[in-house]
CSV table of C-alpha atoms in Angstrom, one decimal:
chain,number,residue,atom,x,y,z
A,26,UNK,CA,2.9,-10.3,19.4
A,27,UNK,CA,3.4,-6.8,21.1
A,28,UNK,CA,6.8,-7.6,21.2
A,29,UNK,CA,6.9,-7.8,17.6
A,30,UNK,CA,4.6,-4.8,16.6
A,31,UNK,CA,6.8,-3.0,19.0
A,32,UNK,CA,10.0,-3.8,16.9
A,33,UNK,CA,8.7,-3.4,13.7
A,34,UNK,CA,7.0,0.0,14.7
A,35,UNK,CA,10.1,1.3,16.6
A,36,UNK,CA,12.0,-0.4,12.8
A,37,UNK,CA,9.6,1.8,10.4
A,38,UNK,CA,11.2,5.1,12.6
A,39,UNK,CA,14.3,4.3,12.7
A,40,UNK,CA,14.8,3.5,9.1
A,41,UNK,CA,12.7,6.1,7.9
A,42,UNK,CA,14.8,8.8,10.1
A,43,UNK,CA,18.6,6.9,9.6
A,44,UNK,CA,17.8,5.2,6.3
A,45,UNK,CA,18.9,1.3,5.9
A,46,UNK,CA,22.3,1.6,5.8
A,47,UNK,CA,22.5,4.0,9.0
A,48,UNK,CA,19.8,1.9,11.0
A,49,UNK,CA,21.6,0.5,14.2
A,50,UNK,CA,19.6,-3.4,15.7
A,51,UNK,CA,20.3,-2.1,18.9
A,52,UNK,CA,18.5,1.5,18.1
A,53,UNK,CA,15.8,-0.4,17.3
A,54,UNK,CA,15.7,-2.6,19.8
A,55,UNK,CA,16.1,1.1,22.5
A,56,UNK,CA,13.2,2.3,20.5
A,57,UNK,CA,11.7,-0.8,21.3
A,58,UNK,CA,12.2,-1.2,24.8
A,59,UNK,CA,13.7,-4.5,24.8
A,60,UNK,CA,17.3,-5.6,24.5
A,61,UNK,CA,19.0,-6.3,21.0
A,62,UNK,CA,19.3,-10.0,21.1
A,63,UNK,CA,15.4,-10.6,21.5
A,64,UNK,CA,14.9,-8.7,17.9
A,65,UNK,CA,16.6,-11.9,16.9
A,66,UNK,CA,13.8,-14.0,18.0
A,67,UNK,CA,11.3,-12.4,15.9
A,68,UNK,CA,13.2,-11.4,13.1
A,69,UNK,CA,16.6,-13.1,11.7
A,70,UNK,CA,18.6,-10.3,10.3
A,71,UNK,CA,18.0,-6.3,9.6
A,72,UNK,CA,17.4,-7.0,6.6
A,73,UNK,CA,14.9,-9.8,7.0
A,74,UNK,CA,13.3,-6.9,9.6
A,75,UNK,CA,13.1,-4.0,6.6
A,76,UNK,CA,11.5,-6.7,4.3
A,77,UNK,CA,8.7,-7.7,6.9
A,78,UNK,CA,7.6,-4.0,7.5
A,79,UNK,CA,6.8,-3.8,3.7
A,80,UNK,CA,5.2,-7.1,3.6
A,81,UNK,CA,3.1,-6.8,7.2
A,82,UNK,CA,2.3,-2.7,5.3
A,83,UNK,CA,0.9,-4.0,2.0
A,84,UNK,CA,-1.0,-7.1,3.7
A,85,UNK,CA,-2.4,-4.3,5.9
A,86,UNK,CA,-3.9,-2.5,3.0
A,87,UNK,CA,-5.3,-5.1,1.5
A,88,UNK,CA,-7.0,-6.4,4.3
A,89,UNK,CA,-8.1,-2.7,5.0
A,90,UNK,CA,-9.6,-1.6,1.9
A,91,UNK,CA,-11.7,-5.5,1.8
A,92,UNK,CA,-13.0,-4.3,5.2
A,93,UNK,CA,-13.2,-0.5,4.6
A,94,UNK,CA,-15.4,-1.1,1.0
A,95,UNK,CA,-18.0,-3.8,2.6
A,96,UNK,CA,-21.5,-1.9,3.0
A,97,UNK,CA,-20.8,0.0,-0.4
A,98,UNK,CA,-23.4,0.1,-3.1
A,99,UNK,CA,-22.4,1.3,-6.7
A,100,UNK,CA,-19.3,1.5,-8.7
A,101,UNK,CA,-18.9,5.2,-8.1
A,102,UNK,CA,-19.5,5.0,-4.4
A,103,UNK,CA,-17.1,2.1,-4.3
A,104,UNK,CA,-14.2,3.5,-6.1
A,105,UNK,CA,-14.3,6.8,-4.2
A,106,UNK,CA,-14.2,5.3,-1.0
A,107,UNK,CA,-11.1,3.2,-2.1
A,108,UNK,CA,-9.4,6.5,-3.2
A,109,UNK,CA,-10.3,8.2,-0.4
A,110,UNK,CA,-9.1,5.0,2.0
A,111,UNK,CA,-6.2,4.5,-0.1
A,112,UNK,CA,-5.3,8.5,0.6
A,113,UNK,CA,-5.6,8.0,4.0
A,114,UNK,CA,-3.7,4.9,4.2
A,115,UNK,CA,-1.0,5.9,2.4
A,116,UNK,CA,-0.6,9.1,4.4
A,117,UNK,CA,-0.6,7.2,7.7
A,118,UNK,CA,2.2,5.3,6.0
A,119,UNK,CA,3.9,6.9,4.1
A,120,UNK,CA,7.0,6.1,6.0
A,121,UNK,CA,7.0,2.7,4.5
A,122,UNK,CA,6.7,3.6,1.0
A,123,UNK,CA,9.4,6.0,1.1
A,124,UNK,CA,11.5,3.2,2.7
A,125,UNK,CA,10.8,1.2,-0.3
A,126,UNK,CA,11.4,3.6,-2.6
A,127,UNK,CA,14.7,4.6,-0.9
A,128,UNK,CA,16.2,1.3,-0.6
A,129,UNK,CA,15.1,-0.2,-3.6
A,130,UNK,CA,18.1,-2.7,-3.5
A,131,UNK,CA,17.0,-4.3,-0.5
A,132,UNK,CA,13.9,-5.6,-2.6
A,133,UNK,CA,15.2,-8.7,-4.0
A,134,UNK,CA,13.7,-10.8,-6.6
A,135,UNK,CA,12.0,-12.8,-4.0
A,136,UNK,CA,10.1,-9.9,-2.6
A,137,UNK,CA,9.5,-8.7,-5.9
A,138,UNK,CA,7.5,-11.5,-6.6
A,139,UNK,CA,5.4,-11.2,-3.3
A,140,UNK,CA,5.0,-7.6,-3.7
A,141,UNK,CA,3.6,-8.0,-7.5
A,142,UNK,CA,1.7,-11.1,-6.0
A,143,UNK,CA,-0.1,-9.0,-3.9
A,144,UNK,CA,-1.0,-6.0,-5.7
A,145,UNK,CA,-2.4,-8.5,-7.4
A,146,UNK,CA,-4.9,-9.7,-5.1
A,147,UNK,CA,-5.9,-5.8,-4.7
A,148,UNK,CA,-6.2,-5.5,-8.8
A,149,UNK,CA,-8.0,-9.1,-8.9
A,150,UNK,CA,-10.7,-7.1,-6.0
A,151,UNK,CA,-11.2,-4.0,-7.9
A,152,UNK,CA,-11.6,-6.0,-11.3
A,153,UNK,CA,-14.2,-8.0,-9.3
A,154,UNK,CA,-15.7,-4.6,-8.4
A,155,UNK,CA,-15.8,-3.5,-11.7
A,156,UNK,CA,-17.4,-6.5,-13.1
A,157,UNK,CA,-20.3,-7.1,-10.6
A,158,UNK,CA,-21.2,-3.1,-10.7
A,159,UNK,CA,-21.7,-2.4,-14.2
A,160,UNK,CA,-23.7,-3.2,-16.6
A,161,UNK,CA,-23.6,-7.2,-18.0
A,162,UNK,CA,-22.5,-6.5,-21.3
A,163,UNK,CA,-20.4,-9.2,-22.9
A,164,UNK,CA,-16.9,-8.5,-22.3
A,165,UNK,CA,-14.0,-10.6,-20.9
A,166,UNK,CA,-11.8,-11.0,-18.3
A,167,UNK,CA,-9.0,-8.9,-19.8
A,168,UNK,CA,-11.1,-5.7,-20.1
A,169,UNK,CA,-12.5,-5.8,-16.8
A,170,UNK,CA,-8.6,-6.6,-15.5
A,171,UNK,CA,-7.3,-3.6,-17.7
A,172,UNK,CA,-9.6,-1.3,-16.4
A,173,UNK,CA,-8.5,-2.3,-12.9
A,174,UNK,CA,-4.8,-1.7,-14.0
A,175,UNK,CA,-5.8,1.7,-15.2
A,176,UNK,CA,-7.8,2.9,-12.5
A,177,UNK,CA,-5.0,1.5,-9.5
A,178,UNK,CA,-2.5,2.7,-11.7
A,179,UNK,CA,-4.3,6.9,-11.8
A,180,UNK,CA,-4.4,6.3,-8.1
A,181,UNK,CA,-1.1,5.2,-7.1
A,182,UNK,CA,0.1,8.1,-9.4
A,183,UNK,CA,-1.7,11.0,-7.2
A,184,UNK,CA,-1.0,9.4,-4.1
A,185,UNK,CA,2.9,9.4,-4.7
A,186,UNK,CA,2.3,13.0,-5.5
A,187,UNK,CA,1.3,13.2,-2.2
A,188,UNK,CA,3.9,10.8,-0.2
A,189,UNK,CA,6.7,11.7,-2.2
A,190,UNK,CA,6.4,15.2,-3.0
A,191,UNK,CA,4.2,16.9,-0.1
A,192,UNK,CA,1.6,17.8,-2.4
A,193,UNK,CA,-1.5,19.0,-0.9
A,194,UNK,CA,-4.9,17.8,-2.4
A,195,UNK,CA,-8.0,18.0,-1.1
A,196,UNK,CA,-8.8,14.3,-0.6
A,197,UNK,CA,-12.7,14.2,-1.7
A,198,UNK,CA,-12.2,16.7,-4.8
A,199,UNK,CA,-9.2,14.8,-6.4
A,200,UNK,CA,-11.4,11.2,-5.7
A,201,UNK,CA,-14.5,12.5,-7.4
A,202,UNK,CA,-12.8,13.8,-10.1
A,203,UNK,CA,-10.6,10.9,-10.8
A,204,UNK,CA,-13.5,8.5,-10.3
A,205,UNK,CA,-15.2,10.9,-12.8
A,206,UNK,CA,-12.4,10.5,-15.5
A,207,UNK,CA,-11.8,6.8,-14.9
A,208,UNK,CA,-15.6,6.4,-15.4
A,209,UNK,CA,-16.9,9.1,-18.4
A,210,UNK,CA,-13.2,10.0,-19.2
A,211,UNK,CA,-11.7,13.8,-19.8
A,212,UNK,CA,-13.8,16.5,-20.8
């Protein structure tokens, strides 16, 4: 296993710094501290390694924001300590969303599906959030889903801001104020 987080670590720098196409195995592998050939033990092709840092990065998440929410009382507390985690996370690995973004191509229908599976999971959690912190008016599945559509979707959009375009927010003002408009909307 260090083997492997070695790899893919010394992967996510190289293919961040050379892109995809410019990425050398045996770069890598230098990076890596081990010889070429024993990347192909953990990993079957270059590709195979680009697509398994994106997967291990968004399992990552997922299991970080379950762990980093539990204690949490309150749907307000709760969604700004996912903004504020999701900021955080997203900033620490950034790398792998711009790799993502850069090499779109390399994100076949395949990991489409396991990508969309997964955000899934994470929009399934923060509808479950939703539901058991507000009030139990009738309402269905649906709205409680929407609303965690809407309020992911607010959040990946400042992030990105921030990954993509080096804009500088101050973490705790932007979460209370989108936590603010996702729950009393804009005034």
């Amino acid at each position: 296993m260090e083997k492997r987080s070695s790899i893919l670590e010394a992967a996510v720098s190289i293919f961040s710094r050379e892109g995809y196409p410019n990425a050398r195995m045996q770069e890598i592998a230098t990076k890596a501290g081990i010889g070429k050939g024993t990347i192909y033990q953990y990993f079957k092709s270059k590709k195979h390694l680009f697509q398994q840092i994106i997967k291990e990065g968004i399992d990552l998440y997922a299991i970080s924001l379950k762990n980093e929410i539990k204690g949490y009382a309150g749907l307000e507390e709760i969604l700004k300590k996912i903004v504020r985690f999701s900021f955080s996370f997203m900033e620490k690995h950034g790398d792998v969303l711009r790799m993502i973004a850069s090499h779109r191509i390399l994100v076949d229908e395949s990991m489409m599906k396991w990508i969309y599976d997964r955000k899934n999971k994470v929009i399934n959690l923060l509808s479950k959030i939703i539901d058991e912190n507000t009030e139990k008016t009738p309402r269905n599945f649906e709205d409680t889903n929407l609303a965690a559509h809407c309020f992911f979707g607010m959040m990946i959009s400042v992030i990105q801001e921030k990954v993509f375009h080096n804009r500088e927010f101050n973490v705790e003002e932007v979460s209370d104020r989108l936590v603010s408009i996702f729950l009393h909307g804009y005034k």
